[in-house]
Short mmCIF file of C-alpha atoms in Angstrom, two decimals:
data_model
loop_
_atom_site.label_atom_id
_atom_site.label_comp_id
_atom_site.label_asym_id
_atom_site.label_seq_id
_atom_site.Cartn_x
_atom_site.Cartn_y
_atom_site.Cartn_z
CA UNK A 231 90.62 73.08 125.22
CA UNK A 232 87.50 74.15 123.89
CA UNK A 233 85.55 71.17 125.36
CA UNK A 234 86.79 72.32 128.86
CA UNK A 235 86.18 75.83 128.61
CA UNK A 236 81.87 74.41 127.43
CA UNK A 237 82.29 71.99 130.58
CA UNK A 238 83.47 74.83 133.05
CA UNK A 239 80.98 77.59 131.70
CA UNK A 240 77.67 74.72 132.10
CA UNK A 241 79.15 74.33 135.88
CA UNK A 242 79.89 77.84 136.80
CA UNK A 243 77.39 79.98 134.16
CA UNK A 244 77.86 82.95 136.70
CA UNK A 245 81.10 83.47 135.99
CA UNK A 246 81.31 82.60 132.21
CA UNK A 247 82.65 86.38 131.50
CA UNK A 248 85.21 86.51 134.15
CA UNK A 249 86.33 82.65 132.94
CA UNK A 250 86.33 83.61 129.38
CA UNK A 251 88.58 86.78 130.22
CA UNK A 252 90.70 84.75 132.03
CA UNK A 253 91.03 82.24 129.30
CA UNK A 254 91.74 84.63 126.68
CA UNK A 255 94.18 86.26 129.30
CA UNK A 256 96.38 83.32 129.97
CA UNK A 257 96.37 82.27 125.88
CA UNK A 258 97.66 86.42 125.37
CA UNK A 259 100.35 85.92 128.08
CA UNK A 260 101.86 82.58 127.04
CA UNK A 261 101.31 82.93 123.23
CA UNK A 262 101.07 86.58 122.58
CA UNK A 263 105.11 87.47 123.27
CA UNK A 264 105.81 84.50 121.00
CA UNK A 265 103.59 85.03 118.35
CA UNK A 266 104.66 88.76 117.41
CA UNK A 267 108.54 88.05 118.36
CA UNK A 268 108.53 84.76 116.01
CA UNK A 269 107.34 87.25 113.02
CA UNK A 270 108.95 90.39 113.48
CA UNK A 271 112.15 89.95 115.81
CA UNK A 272 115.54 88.13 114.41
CA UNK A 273 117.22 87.14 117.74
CA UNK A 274 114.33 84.66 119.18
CA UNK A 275 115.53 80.94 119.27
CA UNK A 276 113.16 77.59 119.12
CA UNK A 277 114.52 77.76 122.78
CA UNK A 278 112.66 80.66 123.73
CA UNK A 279 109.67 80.07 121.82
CA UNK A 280 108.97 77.36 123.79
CA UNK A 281 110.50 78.71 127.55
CA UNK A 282 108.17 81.76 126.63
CA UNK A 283 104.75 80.18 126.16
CA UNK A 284 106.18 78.25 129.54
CA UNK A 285 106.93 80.78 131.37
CA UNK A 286 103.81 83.29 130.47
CA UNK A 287 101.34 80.30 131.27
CA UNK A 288 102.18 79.80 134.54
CA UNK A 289 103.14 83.25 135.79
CA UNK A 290 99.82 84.04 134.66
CA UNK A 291 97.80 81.17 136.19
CA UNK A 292 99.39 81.26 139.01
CA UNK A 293 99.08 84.93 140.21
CA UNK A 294 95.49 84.37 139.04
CA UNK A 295 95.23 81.37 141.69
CA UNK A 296 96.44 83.32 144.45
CA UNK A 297 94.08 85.96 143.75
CA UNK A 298 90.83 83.73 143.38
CA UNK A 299 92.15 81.50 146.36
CA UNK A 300 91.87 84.86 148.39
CA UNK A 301 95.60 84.81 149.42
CA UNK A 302 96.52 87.86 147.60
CA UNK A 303 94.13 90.16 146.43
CA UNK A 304 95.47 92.24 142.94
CA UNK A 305 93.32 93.75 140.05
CA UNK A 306 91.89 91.52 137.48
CA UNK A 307 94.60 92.40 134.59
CA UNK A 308 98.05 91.80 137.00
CA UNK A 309 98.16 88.02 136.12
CA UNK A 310 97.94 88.64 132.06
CA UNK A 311 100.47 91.60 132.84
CA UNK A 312 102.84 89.44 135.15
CA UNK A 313 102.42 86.58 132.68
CA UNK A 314 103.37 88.80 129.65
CA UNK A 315 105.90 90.39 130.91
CA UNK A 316 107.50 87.46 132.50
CA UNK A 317 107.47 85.83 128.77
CA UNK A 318 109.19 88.68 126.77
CA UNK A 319 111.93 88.37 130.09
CA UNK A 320 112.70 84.51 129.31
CA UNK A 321 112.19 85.01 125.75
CA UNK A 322 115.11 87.73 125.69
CA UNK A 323 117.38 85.99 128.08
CA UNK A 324 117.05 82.44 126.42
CA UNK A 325 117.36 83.94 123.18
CA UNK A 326 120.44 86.04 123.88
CA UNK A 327 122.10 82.90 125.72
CA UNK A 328 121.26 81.05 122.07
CA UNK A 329 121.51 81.17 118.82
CA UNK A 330 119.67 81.55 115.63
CA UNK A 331 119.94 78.57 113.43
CA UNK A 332 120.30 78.71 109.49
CA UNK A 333 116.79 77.06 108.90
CA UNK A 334 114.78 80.22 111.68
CA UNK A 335 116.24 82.47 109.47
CA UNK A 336 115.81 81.24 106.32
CA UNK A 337 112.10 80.54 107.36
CA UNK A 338 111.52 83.90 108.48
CA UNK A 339 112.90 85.19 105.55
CA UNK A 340 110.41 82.98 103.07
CA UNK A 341 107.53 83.74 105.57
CA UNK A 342 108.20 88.35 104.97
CA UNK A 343 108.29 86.80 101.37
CA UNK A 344 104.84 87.11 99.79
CA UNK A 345 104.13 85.00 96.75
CA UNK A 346 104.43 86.14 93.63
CA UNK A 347 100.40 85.07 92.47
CA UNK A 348 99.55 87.54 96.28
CA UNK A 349 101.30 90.64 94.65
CA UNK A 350 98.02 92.15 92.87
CA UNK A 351 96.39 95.40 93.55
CA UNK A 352 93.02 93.93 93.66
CA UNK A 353 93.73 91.38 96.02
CA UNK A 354 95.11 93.82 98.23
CA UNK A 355 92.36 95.51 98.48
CA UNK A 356 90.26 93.01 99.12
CA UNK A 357 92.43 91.58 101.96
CA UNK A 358 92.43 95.09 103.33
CA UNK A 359 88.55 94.38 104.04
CA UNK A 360 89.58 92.25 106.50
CA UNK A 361 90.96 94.72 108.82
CA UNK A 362 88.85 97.58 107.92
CA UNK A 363 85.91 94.82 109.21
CA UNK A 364 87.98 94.68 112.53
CA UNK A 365 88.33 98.40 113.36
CA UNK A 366 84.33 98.43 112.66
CA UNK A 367 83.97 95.66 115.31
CA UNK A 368 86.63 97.90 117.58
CA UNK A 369 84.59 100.53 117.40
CA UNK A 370 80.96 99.47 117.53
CA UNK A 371 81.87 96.68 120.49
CA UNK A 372 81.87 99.67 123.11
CA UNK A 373 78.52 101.41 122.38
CA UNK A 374 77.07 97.78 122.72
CA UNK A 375 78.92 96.25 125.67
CA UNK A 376 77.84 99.72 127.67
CA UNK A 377 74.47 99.47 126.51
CA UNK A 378 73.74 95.89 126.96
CA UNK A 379 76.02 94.33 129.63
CA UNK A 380 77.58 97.39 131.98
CA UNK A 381 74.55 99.67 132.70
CA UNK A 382 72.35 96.62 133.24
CA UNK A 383 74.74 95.24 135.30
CA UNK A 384 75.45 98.40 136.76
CA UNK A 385 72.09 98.89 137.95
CA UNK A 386 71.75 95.45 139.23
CA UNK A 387 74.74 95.93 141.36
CA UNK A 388 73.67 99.12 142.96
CA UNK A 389 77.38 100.70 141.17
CA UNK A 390 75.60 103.09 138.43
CA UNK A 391 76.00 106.79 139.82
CA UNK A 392 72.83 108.37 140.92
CA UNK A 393 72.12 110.29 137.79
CA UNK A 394 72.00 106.89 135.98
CA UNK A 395 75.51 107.30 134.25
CA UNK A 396 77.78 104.92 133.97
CA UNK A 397 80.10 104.45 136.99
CA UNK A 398 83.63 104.13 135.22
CA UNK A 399 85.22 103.27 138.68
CA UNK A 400 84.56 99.58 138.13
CA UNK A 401 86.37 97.13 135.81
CA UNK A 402 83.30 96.19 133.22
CA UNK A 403 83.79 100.02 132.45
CA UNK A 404 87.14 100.00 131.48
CA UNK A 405 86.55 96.31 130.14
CA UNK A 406 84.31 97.68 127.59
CA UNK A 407 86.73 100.20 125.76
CA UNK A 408 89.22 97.44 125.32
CA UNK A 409 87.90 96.65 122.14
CA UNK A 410 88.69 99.81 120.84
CA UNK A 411 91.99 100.41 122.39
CA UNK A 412 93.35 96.48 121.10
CA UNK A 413 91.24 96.11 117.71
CA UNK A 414 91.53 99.76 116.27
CA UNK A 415 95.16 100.17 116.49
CA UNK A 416 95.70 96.48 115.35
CA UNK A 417 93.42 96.97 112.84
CA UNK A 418 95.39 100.33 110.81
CA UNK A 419 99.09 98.14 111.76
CA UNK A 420 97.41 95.77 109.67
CA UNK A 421 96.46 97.81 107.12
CA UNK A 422 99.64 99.11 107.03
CA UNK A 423 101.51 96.19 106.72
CA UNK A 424 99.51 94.72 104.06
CA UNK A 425 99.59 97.45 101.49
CA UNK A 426 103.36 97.36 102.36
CA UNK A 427 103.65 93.64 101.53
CA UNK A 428 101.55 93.76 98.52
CA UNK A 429 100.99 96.41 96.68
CA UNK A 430 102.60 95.77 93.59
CA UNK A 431 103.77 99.29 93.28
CA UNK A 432 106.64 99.31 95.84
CA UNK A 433 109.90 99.26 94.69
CA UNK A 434 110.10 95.81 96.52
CA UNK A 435 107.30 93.74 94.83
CA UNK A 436 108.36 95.46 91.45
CA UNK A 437 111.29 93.53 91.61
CA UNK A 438 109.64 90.46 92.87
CA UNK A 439 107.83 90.69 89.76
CA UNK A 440 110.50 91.62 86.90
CA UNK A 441 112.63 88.38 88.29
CA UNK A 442 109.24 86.50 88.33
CA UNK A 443 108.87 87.27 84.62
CA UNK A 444 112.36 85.96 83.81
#
């Protein structure tokens, strides 16, 4: 995949942002749904794993297709939206038409298990770098995407208003607060859940740790 996404941005290097939010858009769409239902939801079978990441690749590629083929002409984010919501459909009617085998839920149960070595203050506090790192990024990606790609692109277009502010009519705008709306927010659930899931002072991980000692 990666070698194809290189070969298309050499042959079409005007369009390497567009094709790299497309990219990311269809991998969301198809993968996204799964991904978070797979963790935190009990009723989603193998079946609609799979029928998901189907279902949410092609009813976002496709859309997308009509739209650059000029048949249909939509906003930029109705393919990843189409495509997402398309997936959490399938995934909720294949999973309520199946059922949960003994091994998905015993997995799922081991994997909102965290080790015993992985229940240490320090540690946790360390990992909790990792998001603090990402709602940095969240928040400094804006300030830079305005600065460096939108006004200058802005004023190359002839779309900056005439006092030289930015012209949030136009989808780069919006584009650059994404960031902060999808890292910040992702960033404190993480945070959340990881002093949840390993700070040895819950009530939870206490116990993990007195049968540990047995």
């Amino acid at each position: 995949t990666s070698l194809v996404v290189l070969v298309c941005c050499y042959f079409f290097p005007p369009n390497i942002f567009w094709f790299m939010l497309f990219i990311g858009t269809v991998f969301a769409s198809s993968w996204g749904p799964v991904g978070l239902m797979s963790v935190w939801s009990k009723r989603i079978t193998r079946d609609a794993a799979f029928w998901g990441m189907i279902s949410g690749f092609f009813m976002n590629v496709i859309p997308a297709a009509i739209d650059y083929l000029g048949i249909i002409e939509m906003p930029e984010y109705y393919p990843a939206v189409i495509g997402t919501v398309v997936s959490i459909a399938v995934i909720l009617v294949v999973s309520a038409r199946g059922k949960v085998s003994r091994e998905e839920k015993i997995y799922r149960m081991r994997l909102h298990r965290p080790p015993v070595c992985d229940i240490d203050r320090a540690k946790t506090i360390k990992t909790l770098l990792a998001p603090l790192g990402l709602m940095v990024y969240g928040m400094a990606i804006p300030f830079l995407l305005l600065k460096y790609y939108v006004v200058p692109y802005q004023i190359g277009s002839g779309e900056i208003l005439a006092d030289g502010s930015v012209n949030w009519n136009t989808p780069e705008a919006l584009i650059s607060l994404s960031a902060f709306v999808l890292h910040v927010p992702l960033a404190l659930l993480a945070m959340k859940v990881i002093w949840g899931r390993y700070n040895p002072e819950t009530r939870r991980n206490r116990e993990i740790l007195r049968r540990a000692r047995l």
